[in-house]
GROMACS .gro file of C-alpha atoms in nm:
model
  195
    1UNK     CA    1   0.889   5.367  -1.422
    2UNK     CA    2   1.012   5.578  -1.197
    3UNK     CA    3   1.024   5.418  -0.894
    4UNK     CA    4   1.196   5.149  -1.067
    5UNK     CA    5   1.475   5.378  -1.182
    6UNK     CA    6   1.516   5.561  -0.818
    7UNK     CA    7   1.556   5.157  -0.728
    8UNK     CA    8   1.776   5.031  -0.977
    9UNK     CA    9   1.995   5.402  -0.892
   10UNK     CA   10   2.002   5.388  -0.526
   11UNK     CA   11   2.127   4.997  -0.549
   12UNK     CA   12   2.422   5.080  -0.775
   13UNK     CA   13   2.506   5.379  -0.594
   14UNK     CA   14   2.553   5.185  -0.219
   15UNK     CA   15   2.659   4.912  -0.411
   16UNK     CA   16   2.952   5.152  -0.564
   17UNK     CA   17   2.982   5.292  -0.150
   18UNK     CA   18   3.035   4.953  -0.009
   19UNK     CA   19   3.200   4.698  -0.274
   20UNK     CA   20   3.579   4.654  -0.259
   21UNK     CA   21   3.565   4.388  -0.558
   22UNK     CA   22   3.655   4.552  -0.890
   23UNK     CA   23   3.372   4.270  -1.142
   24UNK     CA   24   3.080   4.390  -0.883
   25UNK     CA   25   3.224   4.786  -0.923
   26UNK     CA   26   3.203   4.743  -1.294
   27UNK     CA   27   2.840   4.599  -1.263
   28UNK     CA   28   2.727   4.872  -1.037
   29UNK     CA   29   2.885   5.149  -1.297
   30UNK     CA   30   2.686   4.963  -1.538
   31UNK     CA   31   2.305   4.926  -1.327
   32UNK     CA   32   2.417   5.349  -1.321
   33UNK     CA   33   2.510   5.378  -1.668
   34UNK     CA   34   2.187   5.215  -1.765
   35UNK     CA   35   1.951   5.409  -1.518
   36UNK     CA   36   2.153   5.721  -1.682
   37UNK     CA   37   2.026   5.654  -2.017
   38UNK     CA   38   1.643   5.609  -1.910
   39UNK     CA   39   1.695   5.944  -1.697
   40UNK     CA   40   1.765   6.048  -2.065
   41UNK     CA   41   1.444   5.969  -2.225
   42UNK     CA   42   1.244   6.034  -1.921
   43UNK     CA   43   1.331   6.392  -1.870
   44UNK     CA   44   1.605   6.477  -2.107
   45UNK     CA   45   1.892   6.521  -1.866
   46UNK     CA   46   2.206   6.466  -2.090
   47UNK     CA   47   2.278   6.050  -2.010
   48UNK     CA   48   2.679   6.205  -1.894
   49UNK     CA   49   2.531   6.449  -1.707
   50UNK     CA   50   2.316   6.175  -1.515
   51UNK     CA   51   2.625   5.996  -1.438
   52UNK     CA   52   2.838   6.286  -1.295
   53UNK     CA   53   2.568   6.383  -1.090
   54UNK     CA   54   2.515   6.007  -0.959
   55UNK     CA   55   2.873   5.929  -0.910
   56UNK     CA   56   2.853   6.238  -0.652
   57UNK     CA   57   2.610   6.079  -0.450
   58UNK     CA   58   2.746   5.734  -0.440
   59UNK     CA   59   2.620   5.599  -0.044
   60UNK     CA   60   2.297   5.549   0.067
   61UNK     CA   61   2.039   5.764  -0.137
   62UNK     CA   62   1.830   6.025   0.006
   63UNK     CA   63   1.593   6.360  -0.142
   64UNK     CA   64   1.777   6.617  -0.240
   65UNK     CA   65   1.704   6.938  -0.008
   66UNK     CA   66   1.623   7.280  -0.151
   67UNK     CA   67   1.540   7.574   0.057
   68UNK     CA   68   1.429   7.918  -0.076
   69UNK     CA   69   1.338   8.239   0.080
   70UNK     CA   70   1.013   8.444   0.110
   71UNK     CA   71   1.045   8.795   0.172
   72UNK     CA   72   0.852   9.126   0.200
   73UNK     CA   73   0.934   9.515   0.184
   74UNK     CA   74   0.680   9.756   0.325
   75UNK     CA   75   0.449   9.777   0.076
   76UNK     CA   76   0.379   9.416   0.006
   77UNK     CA   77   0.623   9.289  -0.257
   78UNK     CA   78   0.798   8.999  -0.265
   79UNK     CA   79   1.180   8.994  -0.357
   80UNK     CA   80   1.275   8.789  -0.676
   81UNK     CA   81   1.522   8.757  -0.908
   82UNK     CA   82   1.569   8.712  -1.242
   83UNK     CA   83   1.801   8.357  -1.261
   84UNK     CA   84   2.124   8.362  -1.516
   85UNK     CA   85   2.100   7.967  -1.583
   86UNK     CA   86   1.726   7.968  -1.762
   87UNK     CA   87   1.639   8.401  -1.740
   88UNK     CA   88   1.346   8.282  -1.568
   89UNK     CA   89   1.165   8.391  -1.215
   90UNK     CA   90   1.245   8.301  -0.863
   91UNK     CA   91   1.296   8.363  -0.508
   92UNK     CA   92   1.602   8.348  -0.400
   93UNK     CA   93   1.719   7.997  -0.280
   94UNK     CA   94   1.929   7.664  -0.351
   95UNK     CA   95   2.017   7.361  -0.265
   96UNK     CA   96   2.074   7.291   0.166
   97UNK     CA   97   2.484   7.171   0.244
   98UNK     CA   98   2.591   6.950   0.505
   99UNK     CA   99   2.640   7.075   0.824
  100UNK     CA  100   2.382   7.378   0.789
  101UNK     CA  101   2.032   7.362   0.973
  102UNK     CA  102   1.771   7.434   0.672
  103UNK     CA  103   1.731   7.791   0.786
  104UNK     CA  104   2.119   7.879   0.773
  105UNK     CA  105   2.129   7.740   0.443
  106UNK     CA  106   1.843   7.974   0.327
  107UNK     CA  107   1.995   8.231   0.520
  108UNK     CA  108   2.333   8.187   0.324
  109UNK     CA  109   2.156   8.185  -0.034
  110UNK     CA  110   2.020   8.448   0.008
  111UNK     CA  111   2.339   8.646   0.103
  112UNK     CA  112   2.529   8.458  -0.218
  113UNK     CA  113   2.264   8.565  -0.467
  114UNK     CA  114   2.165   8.914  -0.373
  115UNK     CA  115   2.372   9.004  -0.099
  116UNK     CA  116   2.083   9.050   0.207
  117UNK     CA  117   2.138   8.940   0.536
  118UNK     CA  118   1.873   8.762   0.670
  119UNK     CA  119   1.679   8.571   0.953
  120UNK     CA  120   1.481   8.239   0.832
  121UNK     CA  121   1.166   8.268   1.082
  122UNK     CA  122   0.889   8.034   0.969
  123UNK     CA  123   0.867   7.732   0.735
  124UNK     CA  124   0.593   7.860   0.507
  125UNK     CA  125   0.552   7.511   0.294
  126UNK     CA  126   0.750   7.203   0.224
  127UNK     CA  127   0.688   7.082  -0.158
  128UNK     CA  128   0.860   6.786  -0.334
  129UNK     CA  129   0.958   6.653  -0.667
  130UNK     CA  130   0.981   6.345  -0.858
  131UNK     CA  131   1.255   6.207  -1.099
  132UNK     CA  132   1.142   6.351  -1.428
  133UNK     CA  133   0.956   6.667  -1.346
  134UNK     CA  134   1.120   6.981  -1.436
  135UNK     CA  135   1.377   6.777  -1.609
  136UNK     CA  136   1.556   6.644  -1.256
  137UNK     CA  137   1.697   6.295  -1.209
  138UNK     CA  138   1.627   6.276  -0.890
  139UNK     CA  139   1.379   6.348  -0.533
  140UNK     CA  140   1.370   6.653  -0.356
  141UNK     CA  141   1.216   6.833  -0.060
  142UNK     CA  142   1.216   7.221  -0.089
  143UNK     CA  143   1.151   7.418   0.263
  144UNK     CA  144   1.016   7.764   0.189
  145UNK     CA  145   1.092   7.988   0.452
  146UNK     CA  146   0.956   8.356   0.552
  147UNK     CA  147   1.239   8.579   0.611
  148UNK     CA  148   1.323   8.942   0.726
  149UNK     CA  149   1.619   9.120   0.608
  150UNK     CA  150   1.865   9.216   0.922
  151UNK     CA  151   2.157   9.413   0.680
  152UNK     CA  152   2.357   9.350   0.395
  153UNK     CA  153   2.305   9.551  -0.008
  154UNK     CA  154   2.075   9.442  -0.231
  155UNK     CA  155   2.255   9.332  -0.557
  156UNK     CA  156   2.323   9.127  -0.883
  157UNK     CA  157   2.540   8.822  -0.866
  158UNK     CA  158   2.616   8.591  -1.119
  159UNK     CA  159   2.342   8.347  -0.992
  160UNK     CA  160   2.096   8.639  -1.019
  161UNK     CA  161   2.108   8.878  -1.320
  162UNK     CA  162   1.826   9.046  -1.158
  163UNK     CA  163   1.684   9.082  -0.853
  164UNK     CA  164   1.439   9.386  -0.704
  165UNK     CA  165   1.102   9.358  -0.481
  166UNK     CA  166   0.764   9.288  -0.744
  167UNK     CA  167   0.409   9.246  -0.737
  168UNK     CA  168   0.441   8.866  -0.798
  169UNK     CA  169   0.079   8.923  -0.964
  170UNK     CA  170   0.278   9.123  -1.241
  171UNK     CA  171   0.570   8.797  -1.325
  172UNK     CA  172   0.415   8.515  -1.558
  173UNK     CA  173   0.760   8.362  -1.629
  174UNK     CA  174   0.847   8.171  -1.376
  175UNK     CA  175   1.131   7.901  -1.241
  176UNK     CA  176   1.001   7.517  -1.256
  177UNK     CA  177   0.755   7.536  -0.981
  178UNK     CA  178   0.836   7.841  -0.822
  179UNK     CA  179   0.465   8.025  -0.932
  180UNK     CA  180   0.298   7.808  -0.714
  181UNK     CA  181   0.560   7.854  -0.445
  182UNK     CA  182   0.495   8.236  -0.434
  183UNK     CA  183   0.125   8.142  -0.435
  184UNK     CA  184   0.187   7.958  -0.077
  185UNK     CA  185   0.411   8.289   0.025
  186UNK     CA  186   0.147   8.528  -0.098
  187UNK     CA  187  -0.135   8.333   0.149
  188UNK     CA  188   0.126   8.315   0.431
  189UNK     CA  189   0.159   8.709   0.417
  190UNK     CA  190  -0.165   8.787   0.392
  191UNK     CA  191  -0.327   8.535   0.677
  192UNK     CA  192  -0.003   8.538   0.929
  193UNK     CA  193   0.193   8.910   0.838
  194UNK     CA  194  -0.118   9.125   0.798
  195UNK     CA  195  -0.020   9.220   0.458
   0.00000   0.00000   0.00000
């Protein structure tokens, strides 16, 4: 189901992107409309909240790219923070923009949610998503980079209500997939940082 959906959404969104008549622009905010309200039942993403989201990305469909950051103090722990949208556990990370390479997106995340400068060095583990899990309409790629802080003040932001360096052994709670993400950061440190 769907890979039909991910079809019947990426036709009506080029089909929005190229068509100049107005009768195939009403059909193709219908084919949306109605992969909006199957989005609904599939992973309970409000049906108007599907279609703002679509109508964003009208031209040719591609994953969605999410980067997040891995990184160490001294004694071994791994910086997280507590998110303000679900109160949950994370690193700290977000979606990649246009015109940023993945690790200057990371790099900039960072920096918005807890105010550390920082160098992306190595791609730790790339990880995907389909429509439906973790309540998503849509694909996505997330890059998980190792970095090292260069400057900036570690700090709450409204994106982070908390954020401080644990034992990810002592969290249970965490973000959509981002336990097993810190599992893949854990291994890194241990086999590649000596830690």
């Amino acid at each position: 189901m769907t890979e039909f959906l991910e079809e019947l959404r990426r036709i009506a969104q080029l089909g929005l992107n190229y068509t100049r008549d107005p009768f195939d622009r009403a059909r193709y905010e219908r084919l949306l409309e109605l992969a909006a309200i199957e989005y609904e039942s599939l992973c309970g993403l409000p049906k108007e909240t599907a279609i703002e989201r679509f109508r964003r990305d009208v031209g040719h469909v591609t994953p969605h790219v999410g980067v997040d950051a891995a990184i160490f103090d001294s004694e071994r722990r791994m910086l997280l923070i507590r998110r303000s949208d679900d109160g949950l556990w994370a690193m700290p990370g977000g979606w990649a923009e246009l015109g940023e390479t993945p690790q200057r997106s990371t790099e900039r995340e960072v920096f918005e949610e807890v105010g550390l400068i920082v160098e992306a060095r190595d791609i730790i583990n790339v990880t995907s998503r389909l429509p439906g899990e973790y309540g998503q309409p849509h694909t996505s790629c997330h890059l998980l980079f190792h970095c090292v802080v260069t400057g900036g003040q570690l700090t709450t932001t409204e994106e982070a209500i908390e954020a401080g360096y644990h034992d990810p052994e002592s969290i249970s709670e965490w973000h959509r997939d981002h336990g097993e993400r810190v599992k893949a950061a854990v291994r890194f440190s241990r086999e590649r940082l000596g830690n």
